[in-house]
Amino acid sequence: MILLPYRRIVVNNSNNFVMGSKYFLHKPSITLPTIYKSIPVLFKTQRLIFSAFASKPISPNRGTSSFSYRPQRIPPPVSGVMLEDPKEDITESDHEKALKQKLSQVGIDIGSCGPGQYNGLLCPMCKGGGSNEKSLSLFITPDGHAATWTCFRAKCGWRGGTRAFADVRTAFADMRRIGKVNKKYRQITEESLGLEPLCDVLLTYFSERMISRETLRRNAVMQQRHGDQVVIAFTYRRDGALVSCKYRNMTKKFWQEADTLKIFYGLDDIKGASDIIIVEGEMDKLAMEEAGFRNCVSVPDGAPPSISDKDLPPVEKDTKYQYLWNCKEYLEKASRIILATDGDPPGQALAEELARRLGRERCWRVTWPKKSTIDHFKDANEVLMCLGPGALREVIEGAELYPIQGLFNFNNYFTEIDAYYHQTIGYELGVPTGWRSLNHLYNVVPGELTIVTGVPNSGKSEWIDALLCNLNHSVGWKFALCSMENRVREHARKLLEKHIKKPFFDVRYGESVERMSAQEFEEGKQWLSDTFFLIRCENDCLPNIDWVLSLAKAAVLRHGVNGLVIDPYNELDHQRPSSQTETEYVSQMLTKIKRFAQHHSCHVWFVAHPRQLHHWVGGPPNLYDISGSAHFINKCDNGIVIHRNRDPSAGPVDQVQVCVRKVRNKVSGTIGDAFLSYDRVTGEFMDIDEHPRKG
C-alpha cells in the first residue's frame, strides 16, 4: 500500500512551500495568524492497496463508504504548524547574516528560515538516512542572534549551537531555557486532530496481526484521514485525557504530534501496578493484551542504535528518555519491571538503557523463542502471530532476572558445572606431570597459579622446563616463556636436550654420550618454534607485570598457549606508589596473575626466590621464606619447593626433592614430597626407579 505520512506545511516569505519533517515536535515561540488552504497537489487521490500487508483477500466492496473521496473536505489542521504571511518582506540584519554564515560553515543551509521558529532541514551529518527525511530541527532565536539544532534520527542525534557574534550572551541564555523552563505543552483533542474510528480495512489489517476489535477499542486506536489516505493513530493518554498522538502508515513510517508531553503508550494500564511490562512498540503493547497482560506500556521513541558508553546524564538533560521521568510516579511503585524489547541489537540496547535508569535490581528480561536453528522471533507481535497468545504468555512468564554485573546465580553456570561433572571440558582433574612419584601429589590444572621456589642452583627453572616438555609430549600443550635469567640460545639448548634426550654439545659434560645429530637438531628447532613463544624485553628497561600479561594474553589468543612461565619474580620492574607497601603490591600483582589465568584458562608458573637464609642448614626452605610477602603462599593455588641435595653423605647428589607444600584443589593433588633423579648430561628428571643413562 502507498500511504503518504501527514507532514506539516510551512509557507515562507518567498512563497515557497517547505515540507516539515515528521520529527519536528517543537512549538514556535511566536504566534502568527494561521491560514489553512486546500493544496490538492499534496493530497493527491490514490487508490489504497493492502495486498502487501494482508495475507487474506479483502473484498473490494468492504469499507468503500469509509474511503469515498470527498474533495470538498479540507485536511484537518496540524496544531503547532505556523504558516507565515507570504507578503511579509523581512530584511536581514547584520546578526542574521553573520549567523547564516556561521551555520553554513557547519553545513547547515537555512535558506529563508526566519527567526523565532523551528525549521525542518536535511541534516548535513546523516543526510536524512535512506529516506532523506528532514530530521534536523533548527531553532533561531527571535532576535536572530543565535541558533541551536538537533537531529532527531536515532542513528544520528547530531546537535549543537552557535552565535552570530562572540559577545552575544542573552540569546544563549534564552536558548538554554527553551523547552526546559516552564515548557508549555499543546492541549489536543480528538476533534482538533481530526481523529476518527478505524475503518474496516484497518480493522482487517489489525486482525491479520491477531489484534482484536475489543483491544483496539479499549486502547482507543483511531485513524487520521488525508483525502483518501488514512494512517493509524495511537492515542497517548494520561488519566484518560489525550496528551499526545503517534501516527503510523502502512510502510511503517512513524511520526508524532509536536510539542506534546512524552509519556508511555498505555500509561493508565500500569497505574498502581507492582508488575510492569515495557515493550518497544505500540503493536507489541496491543499483542501483550491479547496474551492477557494489560499491565504493559510501550516506549514512544523506539530504540537507540547502541548502548551509550557515557555516564547517565542529569534528568533535565536526559532528553531521549524524558518519558521515563515524566512517568516517574507510575514506575516508583513497581517492584518488578519486565523488559520485553525487540531481540535485535537496538532492542537490547534499549533494554540496557532502561535498566540503567530504572534499576537493574528490579528488572527482568525476556528471551524470544527460536523460529529456526539460527534466528529468534523479533518481538511480542511476531510471537503472537506465529505461535499464538499461549506461547507469548509463556515467554513473559519465563522472564529471567536482568543480569547485574558481578552478581550471579549458580544456574548461570549450570552448563559449565554439568561439563565439569561429566568431565567433558578437558583436564578437569589436571594433567599428569609425567612422573609417577609426583602424579598423586600435583597435577596441572588449567587456570591455576603455581608458585615455585627454592634456594639458588636447586634446579627450579630446569624442573619447570622438564615439566613443560612432559606436558607437550603427553597432551600437546604450548607455552609462553618470560624467562629473564636465560639467554635465548641457552634456553633453547636446555629445552632441546630434554626433548631429544641427547646433549647439545659433545664436550665436557656430554663427551661420554652421543651428541644430537644435525637432523635431530633441525627437527628440534621446528618443535621449539611450534611449542614455545618468548616474552622478552630487548631494551634496557625492566618489564612490569602488566606488560607481561598483555603479551601473554596475545599469545593465548593468537597461538593458543596453555601455560605461562614467569621466571623469576625479582627480574620484573616492581615500582610502586610510595603510599603502597610491598605486601599490598604483591597482593595486587598476584591477583592480576590469577585473574589472567582463570579468564584465559592458562596455567601460570611463577618462580620466586627465597629471602637470604642466614641460618640455612641445607634443608628445603619454606614457602613463607619467599622474599617479598607471605601472599605468595596465601594467594597461590599450588606451592612447590624444589630442593637438590648437595651433601654426598646425605644421599645421591643427583637426587631432587619436589616438596608440594600447598594444593588448594584437592581434586588435583595433596601435600607431600616426591623424589626424582636428575641427569646432568641431558637435563632430564626421572623417577628414582628408572635407570639413568650410563656413560
XYZ file of C-alpha atoms in Angstrom:
695
model
C 0.000 0.000 0.000
C 1.202 3.524 -0.662
C 0.285 5.990 2.059
C 1.776 9.427 2.486
C 2.697 10.479 6.033
C 0.889 13.629 7.109
C 3.522 16.335 7.186
C 3.193 19.913 8.341
C 3.376 22.674 5.720
C 5.207 25.953 6.199
C 4.825 28.808 3.767
C 7.853 31.068 3.976
C 8.316 34.642 2.933
C 9.491 33.723 -0.560
C 6.219 31.996 -1.461
C 7.810 28.549 -1.474
C 6.235 25.576 0.236
C 8.510 23.793 2.709
C 7.688 20.257 3.827
C 8.420 19.928 7.547
C 9.778 16.672 8.937
C 7.595 14.306 10.861
C 10.080 14.576 13.720
C 9.877 18.307 14.346
C 7.998 18.314 17.569
C 8.728 21.836 18.770
C 6.371 24.718 19.262
C 7.161 28.088 17.666
C 7.729 30.846 20.117
C 5.875 33.440 18.009
C 2.166 33.067 17.287
C 1.021 34.354 13.925
C -2.345 34.106 12.217
C -2.863 30.613 10.849
C -4.115 30.218 7.308
C -5.398 26.888 6.083
C -5.642 26.261 2.385
C -6.544 23.240 0.366
C -3.478 22.092 -1.514
C -4.616 19.309 -3.882
C -1.144 18.507 -5.175
C -0.022 17.375 -1.729
C -3.050 15.177 -1.055
C -3.474 13.568 -4.419
C -6.131 10.915 -4.627
C -4.564 7.453 -4.664
C -6.067 4.007 -4.526
C -5.419 2.047 -1.322
C -3.547 -1.202 -1.802
C -3.287 -3.549 1.179
C -2.193 -6.738 -0.579
C 1.358 -6.290 0.636
C 0.205 -6.446 4.228
C -2.836 -8.707 4.388
C -2.400 -12.423 3.876
C -6.111 -12.924 3.184
C -8.004 -11.395 0.236
C -10.095 -8.345 1.053
C -13.444 -7.764 -0.523
C -13.312 -4.791 -2.863
C -16.694 -3.683 -1.541
C -15.665 -3.719 2.126
C -15.397 -0.301 3.642
C -15.903 1.607 0.395
C -18.145 4.124 2.086
C -15.398 4.895 4.577
C -12.954 5.725 1.816
C -15.129 7.684 -0.601
C -13.286 10.712 -1.882
C -14.684 13.976 -0.568
C -12.919 16.783 -2.426
C -14.767 19.481 -0.510
C -13.173 18.318 2.790
C -10.079 20.276 3.828
C -7.452 18.237 5.679
C -7.603 18.940 9.411
C -5.041 21.433 10.664
C -1.957 20.184 12.443
C -1.633 22.077 15.682
C 1.649 23.858 16.153
C 2.140 24.472 12.406
C 2.778 28.068 11.554
C 2.027 29.422 8.089
C 3.723 32.743 7.573
C 2.334 35.654 5.643
C 3.843 35.287 2.168
C 3.605 39.011 1.560
C 5.728 39.987 4.548
C 9.170 41.171 3.475
C 11.923 40.740 6.067
C 15.288 42.422 5.715
C 18.220 40.511 7.168
C 20.134 42.241 9.944
C 23.887 42.037 10.426
C 23.343 39.461 13.159
C 21.224 37.291 10.881
C 23.789 37.476 8.074
C 26.605 36.548 10.451
C 24.538 33.727 11.901
C 23.728 32.377 8.443
C 27.459 32.355 7.624
C 28.290 30.532 10.879
C 25.666 27.897 10.151
C 26.852 27.406 6.586
C 30.323 26.624 7.928
C 28.930 23.538 9.675
C 26.913 22.536 6.621
C 23.512 23.969 7.579
C 21.881 25.954 4.786
C 19.000 27.818 6.405
C 17.717 29.262 3.138
C 14.940 31.642 4.097
C 14.280 30.218 7.576
C 13.172 33.036 9.811
C 13.919 33.767 13.474
C 11.646 32.761 16.321
C 10.606 29.393 14.947
C 11.656 25.804 14.500
C 12.620 24.756 10.980
C 12.935 21.314 9.433
C 16.070 20.779 7.344
C 18.140 17.975 5.888
C 20.836 17.001 8.401
C 24.327 17.500 6.877
C 25.687 14.674 9.049
C 23.340 11.769 8.254
C 21.715 13.212 5.094
C 18.348 12.060 6.411
C 19.203 8.378 6.142
C 17.866 6.200 3.339
C 14.593 8.119 3.161
C 16.258 11.561 3.024
C 13.921 12.782 5.727
C 14.370 16.298 7.045
C 15.187 15.291 10.583
C 17.269 18.322 11.620
C 15.329 20.716 13.869
C 16.880 24.202 13.704
C 15.767 26.971 16.068
C 16.776 30.581 15.528
C 16.181 32.917 18.449
C 13.593 35.664 17.901
C 16.318 38.327 17.831
C 18.258 36.372 15.180
C 21.414 36.389 17.308
C 21.864 32.641 17.882
C 20.691 29.199 16.824
C 20.574 25.646 18.118
C 19.921 22.430 16.233
C 19.194 18.753 16.894
C 18.889 15.821 14.500
C 16.043 13.592 15.663
C 17.168 10.492 13.766
C 18.077 7.914 16.436
C 21.150 6.807 14.492
C 22.459 10.364 14.261
C 21.472 12.666 17.130
C 23.814 15.457 15.973
C 23.251 18.620 17.959
C 24.928 21.947 18.554
C 24.580 25.674 18.725
C 26.272 28.855 17.561
C 26.100 32.628 17.992
C 26.292 35.357 15.397
C 28.953 37.217 17.381
C 31.070 36.154 20.344
C 29.643 38.792 22.677
C 26.050 37.602 22.265
C 25.136 36.220 25.679
C 21.469 36.847 26.279
C 20.454 34.788 23.263
C 22.336 31.702 24.501
C 20.822 32.081 27.934
C 17.395 32.174 26.327
C 18.138 29.030 24.319
C 19.178 27.103 27.393
C 15.802 27.836 28.883
C 13.861 26.789 25.780
C 11.917 23.601 26.434
C 13.301 23.277 29.951
C 11.850 26.097 31.987
C 8.096 26.495 32.119
C 7.658 24.409 28.983
C 4.079 24.562 27.817
C 2.593 21.596 26.032
C -0.189 21.799 23.491
C -3.678 20.887 24.507
C -5.101 18.485 21.941
C -8.377 16.668 21.428
C -9.591 14.016 19.042
C -11.572 16.704 17.236
C -8.640 19.092 16.836
C -6.534 16.289 15.370
C -9.303 15.055 13.105
C -9.255 11.560 14.574
C -11.976 9.097 13.751
C -12.835 5.429 14.371
C -10.918 2.772 12.451
C -12.291 1.818 9.055
C -12.928 -1.771 8.014
C -9.685 -2.007 6.057
C -7.556 -1.047 9.070
C -9.588 -3.356 11.278
C -8.773 -6.160 8.848
C -5.110 -5.178 8.922
C -5.048 -5.433 12.725
C -6.969 -8.698 12.566
C -4.239 -10.161 10.390
C -1.831 -9.235 13.193
C -4.041 -11.030 15.727
C -5.262 -7.791 17.344
C -8.983 -7.833 18.126
C -11.539 -5.026 17.842
C -12.031 -5.055 21.605
C -8.321 -4.474 22.243
C -8.269 -1.674 19.685
C -11.350 -0.100 21.246
C -10.040 -0.308 24.794
C -6.738 1.295 23.751
C -8.528 3.967 21.703
C -6.630 3.198 18.488
C -8.010 5.529 15.817
C -7.194 6.806 12.350
C -6.482 10.133 10.676
C -7.598 10.859 7.141
C -5.683 12.777 4.467
C -8.017 12.898 1.495
C -8.489 9.232 0.637
C -5.391 8.298 2.585
C -5.590 7.108 6.176
C -2.962 6.429 8.812
C -3.176 4.651 12.146
C -3.329 6.963 15.170
C -2.117 5.600 18.510
C -3.526 7.901 21.163
C -1.353 8.562 24.219
C -3.485 9.221 27.296
C -2.918 10.101 30.911
C -5.794 9.706 33.358
C -7.980 9.250 30.305
C -7.052 12.589 28.757
C -5.414 12.749 25.334
C -1.914 14.231 25.700
C -0.171 13.061 22.525
C -0.676 11.051 19.371
C 1.647 8.926 17.278
C 0.948 8.028 13.668
C 1.934 5.077 11.520
C 1.322 4.431 7.861
C 1.393 1.067 6.173
C 5.025 1.445 5.131
C 5.877 1.596 8.841
C 6.756 5.284 8.911
C 6.171 6.901 12.294
C 5.708 10.498 13.425
C 4.200 12.258 16.411
C 2.315 15.385 17.307
C 4.524 18.381 18.010
C 5.010 19.966 21.431
C 3.146 17.310 23.377
C 4.166 15.605 26.615
C 6.263 12.463 26.119
C 4.793 9.547 28.070
C 4.467 5.774 27.778
C 1.811 4.387 25.456
C -0.832 2.708 27.630
C 0.262 4.623 30.725
C -3.059 4.301 32.548
C -2.760 0.497 32.424
C 0.190 0.480 34.863
C -1.208 2.904 37.424
C -0.609 1.319 40.820
C 0.766 -1.904 39.280
C 3.557 -3.766 41.076
C 4.480 -5.711 37.920
C 5.065 -3.775 34.696
C 5.962 -4.914 31.186
C 7.758 -2.489 28.863
C 7.827 -3.161 25.120
C 9.321 -1.299 22.177
C 6.267 -0.520 20.041
C 2.552 0.108 20.200
C 1.778 -3.089 18.275
C 3.659 -5.074 20.904
C 1.618 -3.412 23.662
C -1.575 -4.497 21.901
C -0.159 -8.006 21.401
C 0.560 -8.294 25.134
C -3.064 -7.503 25.859
C -4.143 -10.326 23.550
C -1.957 -12.632 25.660
C -3.706 -11.468 28.839
C -1.287 -8.776 30.027
C -2.783 -5.309 30.408
C -0.048 -4.056 32.729
C 2.090 -3.197 29.709
C 3.356 0.057 28.217
C 5.359 0.929 25.118
C 8.150 3.474 24.787
C 7.225 6.351 22.472
C 10.505 6.852 20.623
C 11.854 3.432 19.647
C 15.340 2.115 20.412
C 18.837 3.643 20.269
C 21.360 2.158 17.809
C 23.710 1.053 20.593
C 24.377 1.229 24.323
C 25.863 4.529 25.430
C 29.326 4.310 26.956
C 28.809 7.557 28.865
C 27.554 8.111 32.381
C 23.863 8.776 32.820
C 23.078 12.450 32.158
C 21.144 14.578 34.643
C 17.384 14.181 34.422
C 16.888 17.568 32.781
C 19.363 16.630 30.012
C 18.155 13.057 29.511
C 16.043 14.097 26.530
C 15.896 10.719 24.764
C 14.346 9.107 27.846
C 12.377 12.057 29.175
C 9.229 9.937 29.069
C 10.637 7.889 31.964
C 10.899 10.920 34.205
C 7.519 12.215 33.062
C 6.008 8.909 34.251
C 8.150 8.590 37.363
C 5.271 8.276 39.819
C 3.863 5.334 37.800
C 7.191 3.488 37.890
C 8.215 4.100 41.501
C 5.674 1.618 42.888
C 6.705 -1.221 40.586
C 8.720 -3.974 42.248
C 9.231 -5.965 39.031
C 9.719 -4.472 35.578
C 9.867 -6.924 32.665
C 11.799 -5.551 29.700
C 10.323 -7.193 26.605
C 12.064 -5.088 23.976
C 12.948 -6.352 20.500
C 15.554 -9.058 20.158
C 17.732 -7.142 17.686
C 20.807 -5.126 18.838
C 18.910 -1.793 19.126
C 16.213 -3.537 21.168
C 18.806 -4.978 23.523
C 20.448 -1.558 23.760
C 17.081 -0.093 24.740
C 16.671 -2.728 27.465
C 20.088 -1.851 28.871
C 19.395 1.889 28.809
C 16.053 1.353 30.548
C 17.633 -0.928 33.153
C 20.329 1.664 33.870
C 17.645 4.230 34.690
C 15.045 2.035 36.362
C 17.487 -0.010 38.435
C 18.718 -3.425 37.320
C 17.811 -4.924 40.680
C 14.088 -4.776 39.871
C 14.311 -5.524 36.147
C 13.671 -8.825 34.364
C 14.229 -9.681 30.716
C 12.646 -11.984 28.177
C 14.318 -14.183 25.602
C 12.239 -14.542 22.467
C 11.896 -18.155 21.267
C 13.687 -19.507 18.222
C 11.913 -19.644 14.894
C 14.779 -21.526 13.233
C 18.087 -23.060 14.203
C 19.675 -19.630 13.842
C 17.068 -16.888 14.162
C 14.816 -15.857 17.044
C 11.456 -14.145 16.876
C 11.916 -10.402 16.989
C 9.156 -9.120 19.248
C 5.864 -9.783 21.018
C 3.625 -9.244 17.998
C 5.641 -11.668 15.863
C 5.382 -14.348 18.561
C 1.626 -13.712 18.834
C 1.112 -14.008 15.069
C 3.234 -17.128 14.608
C 2.818 -19.047 17.873
C -0.344 -17.635 19.412
C -1.243 -15.950 22.714
C -0.405 -19.008 24.816
C 3.207 -19.044 23.618
C 3.546 -15.298 24.202
C 2.206 -15.731 27.714
C 4.777 -18.477 28.398
C 7.597 -16.226 27.195
C 6.603 -13.452 29.598
C 6.053 -15.846 32.489
C 9.513 -17.277 31.803
C 11.266 -13.913 32.100
C 14.609 -14.066 33.886
C 16.305 -11.665 36.259
C 18.128 -8.907 34.429
C 21.860 -9.526 34.795
C 23.776 -7.302 37.195
C 27.499 -7.122 36.608
C 29.236 -9.125 39.304
C 26.044 -10.705 40.716
C 25.159 -14.215 39.563
C 23.279 -17.347 40.471
C 24.619 -20.892 40.242
C 22.104 -21.599 37.494
C 24.077 -19.161 35.330
C 26.870 -21.734 35.446
C 24.934 -24.996 35.240
C 26.251 -25.703 31.738
C 29.818 -25.392 32.977
C 29.083 -27.373 36.135
C 27.465 -30.152 34.100
C 30.509 -30.322 31.855
C 32.735 -30.444 34.944
C 30.739 -33.341 36.397
C 30.771 -35.295 33.143
C 34.421 -34.318 32.515
C 33.728 -33.009 29.046
C 35.610 -29.701 29.434
C 39.012 -31.363 29.385
C 41.669 -31.653 32.108
C 39.138 -31.238 34.950
C 41.324 -33.457 37.148
C 44.530 -31.881 35.911
C 47.217 -33.089 33.518
C 49.703 -35.606 35.000
C 53.264 -34.319 35.343
C 54.831 -37.360 33.675
C 56.486 -38.592 36.901
C 54.724 -41.401 38.738
C 56.044 -40.378 42.129
C 54.598 -36.856 41.695
C 51.297 -37.550 39.948
C 49.383 -38.282 43.157
C 50.648 -35.015 44.697
C 50.477 -32.456 41.911
C 48.636 -32.281 38.601
C 48.497 -29.271 36.290
C 45.011 -27.726 36.108
C 44.248 -25.017 33.514
C 43.581 -21.606 35.077
C 45.621 -22.132 38.245
C 48.716 -20.390 39.641
C 51.705 -22.415 40.845
C 54.429 -20.681 42.847
C 57.812 -22.426 42.583
C 60.670 -21.569 44.925
C 63.959 -22.994 46.160
C 67.448 -21.869 47.101
C 69.731 -20.767 44.237
C 71.014 -23.542 41.930
C 68.463 -26.018 43.216
C 67.078 -26.626 39.706
C 63.795 -24.660 39.784
C 63.985 -23.493 36.157
C 65.331 -26.859 34.961
C 62.454 -28.699 36.646
C 59.844 -26.375 35.106
C 61.409 -26.841 31.653
C 61.274 -30.625 32.095
C 57.632 -30.385 33.214
C 56.734 -28.319 30.139
C 58.351 -30.909 27.866
C 56.372 -33.685 29.555
C 53.091 -31.777 29.144
C 53.809 -31.090 25.487
C 54.661 -34.729 24.807
C 51.547 -36.041 26.609
C 48.795 -33.539 25.681
C 50.407 -31.162 23.161
C 50.306 -28.005 25.269
C 52.025 -24.811 24.114
C 53.691 -22.260 26.355
C 54.689 -18.614 26.664
C 58.060 -18.131 28.353
C 59.036 -14.964 30.183
C 62.409 -16.145 31.412
C 64.597 -13.134 32.082
C 67.587 -15.004 33.558
C 68.079 -17.218 30.472
C 69.724 -16.156 27.242
C 67.608 -17.372 24.323
C 70.274 -19.686 22.920
C 70.987 -21.220 26.353
C 67.297 -21.773 26.989
C 66.897 -23.381 23.557
C 69.783 -25.768 24.346
C 68.229 -26.861 27.637
C 64.825 -27.491 26.088
C 66.231 -29.365 23.090
C 68.328 -31.643 25.319
C 65.273 -32.597 27.362
C 63.188 -33.111 24.211
C 65.702 -35.127 22.176
C 67.340 -36.720 25.266
C 70.831 -36.123 23.897
C 73.431 -33.467 24.726
C 73.612 -30.359 22.594
C 77.468 -30.496 22.542
C 79.997 -33.325 22.731
C 82.460 -31.519 25.044
C 82.894 -31.648 28.794
C 79.513 -32.677 30.274
C 78.442 -34.517 27.104
C 81.625 -36.236 25.938
C 80.510 -39.694 27.072
C 77.166 -39.566 25.210
C 76.415 -39.269 21.520
C 75.576 -35.702 20.567
C 72.230 -34.937 18.854
C 72.561 -35.197 15.080
C 72.094 -32.324 12.653
C 68.783 -33.819 11.526
C 67.595 -34.164 15.129
C 68.701 -30.600 15.735
C 66.669 -29.300 12.760
C 63.608 -31.275 13.846
C 64.104 -29.941 17.363
C 64.181 -26.367 16.084
C 60.797 -26.895 14.463
C 59.483 -28.299 17.752
C 60.762 -25.220 19.587
C 59.039 -22.959 17.090
C 55.739 -24.808 17.364
C 55.701 -25.175 21.160
C 57.178 -22.059 22.786
C 56.626 -18.323 22.409
C 59.010 -15.885 24.048
C 58.116 -12.772 26.029
C 61.251 -10.681 26.191
C 62.137 -7.031 26.743
C 65.029 -6.429 24.352
C 65.907 -2.915 25.529
C 67.391 -1.806 28.845
C 64.012 -1.421 30.519
C 62.657 -3.891 33.042
C 59.247 -5.315 32.129
C 56.405 -4.923 34.631
C 53.685 -7.471 35.268
C 51.049 -5.612 33.220
C 53.329 -5.675 30.176
C 53.997 -9.395 30.614
C 50.312 -10.275 30.999
C 49.291 -8.198 27.982
C 51.723 -10.140 25.777
C 50.684 -13.415 27.374
C 47.070 -12.610 26.505
C 48.120 -12.041 22.891
C 49.927 -15.397 22.918
C 46.804 -17.144 24.229
C 44.534 -15.567 21.640
C 46.909 -15.776 18.687
C 48.787 -19.021 19.314
C 46.566 -20.918 21.755
C 49.153 -21.290 24.511
C 48.077 -23.257 27.578
C 50.763 -22.213 30.065
C 52.819 -19.171 31.061
C 56.149 -19.202 32.886
C 57.372 -16.044 34.674
C 60.912 -16.695 35.864
C 61.830 -15.081 38.220
C 59.882 -12.505 40.250
C 62.871 -10.297 41.078
C 63.646 -9.668 37.381
C 60.393 -7.710 36.940
C 60.020 -3.974 37.439
C 58.306 -3.548 40.804
C 57.975 0.197 41.089
C 55.023 1.066 43.282
C 53.458 4.216 44.737
C 55.127 5.497 47.885
C 51.879 5.004 49.760
C 51.725 1.289 48.857
C 53.589 -1.311 50.897
C 55.388 -4.237 49.293
C 52.835 -6.594 50.804
C 49.995 -4.625 49.208
C 51.837 -4.539 45.893
C 52.495 -8.306 45.867
C 48.854 -8.989 46.716
C 47.663 -6.799 43.836
C 50.174 -8.344 41.417
C 49.203 -11.918 42.265
C 45.508 -11.021 41.924
C 46.188 -9.799 38.367
C 48.036 -13.021 37.539
C 45.257 -15.215 38.938
C 42.585 -13.318 37.025
C 44.585 -13.732 33.832
C 44.988 -17.474 34.476
C 41.298 -18.023 35.224
C 39.968 -15.854 32.412
C 42.161 -17.472 29.760
C 42.242 -20.989 31.260
C 46.031 -20.742 31.243
C 48.209 -22.301 33.946
C 50.862 -19.920 35.289
C 54.145 -20.949 36.905
C 55.724 -18.080 38.827
C 59.279 -18.545 40.128
C 60.120 -16.587 43.285
C 63.409 -16.754 45.182
C 63.514 -17.088 48.968
C 64.994 -14.276 51.005
C 68.520 -14.647 52.315
C 68.647 -17.616 54.653
C 71.157 -16.619 57.342
C 70.755 -19.791 59.323
C 70.211 -22.231 56.474
C 71.438 -25.739 57.314
C 70.901 -27.331 53.897
C 67.255 -28.388 54.055
C 64.488 -27.206 51.729
C 63.168 -23.705 52.526
C 59.564 -22.927 53.443
C 57.124 -21.113 51.167
C 56.878 -18.380 53.793
C 60.575 -17.763 53.210
C 59.869 -16.250 49.775
C 61.214 -12.725 49.562
C 58.583 -10.003 49.425
C 55.410 -11.192 51.107
C 53.530 -14.072 52.665
C 50.927 -13.513 49.932
C 52.991 -15.764 47.650
C 51.832 -18.745 49.667
C 48.471 -17.265 50.662
C 47.244 -16.479 47.143
C 48.667 -19.267 45.005
C 46.732 -22.407 44.085
C 49.803 -24.615 44.337
C 53.078 -24.062 46.174
C 56.157 -26.151 45.301
C 59.691 -26.096 46.669
C 62.453 -27.622 44.513
C 65.428 -28.795 46.548
C 68.631 -30.534 45.390
C 70.862 -32.498 47.715
C 74.366 -31.012 47.992
C 75.767 -33.304 50.677
C 77.119 -36.666 49.354
C 76.860 -38.098 52.848
C 73.124 -37.369 52.933
C 72.396 -39.238 49.728
C 72.927 -39.110 45.945
C 73.801 -35.609 44.734
C 71.695 -36.133 41.605
C 68.564 -36.539 43.713
C 65.979 -33.742 43.584
C 63.268 -33.350 46.186
C 59.944 -31.900 44.933
C 58.132 -30.585 48.015
C 54.429 -29.962 47.372
C 53.560 -27.571 50.196
C 50.174 -26.266 49.083
C 47.362 -27.658 46.909
C 44.143 -25.645 47.035
C 42.186 -28.059 44.814
C 42.078 -31.494 46.421
C 40.936 -32.964 43.091
C 44.364 -32.292 41.583
C 46.674 -33.348 44.425
C 47.761 -33.140 48.056
C 50.688 -32.113 50.221
C 53.740 -34.376 50.199
C 57.238 -34.994 48.836
C 58.409 -36.757 45.681
C 61.998 -37.636 44.753
C 63.398 -37.545 41.227
C 66.836 -38.221 39.810
C 68.492 -35.577 37.622
C 70.563 -36.445 34.545
C 73.137 -33.684 34.210
C 74.004 -34.617 30.619
C 70.529 -34.217 29.131
C 68.775 -32.225 31.861
C 66.126 -34.938 32.275
C 64.271 -35.639 35.532
C 63.283 -39.256 36.104
C 61.623 -41.366 38.736
C 64.180 -42.931 41.091
C 63.484 -46.478 39.889
C 64.339 -45.519 36.331
C 67.957 -46.215 35.480
C 69.835 -43.117 34.361
C 71.804 -43.204 31.146
C 75.163 -44.937 31.537
C 78.297 -43.223 30.385
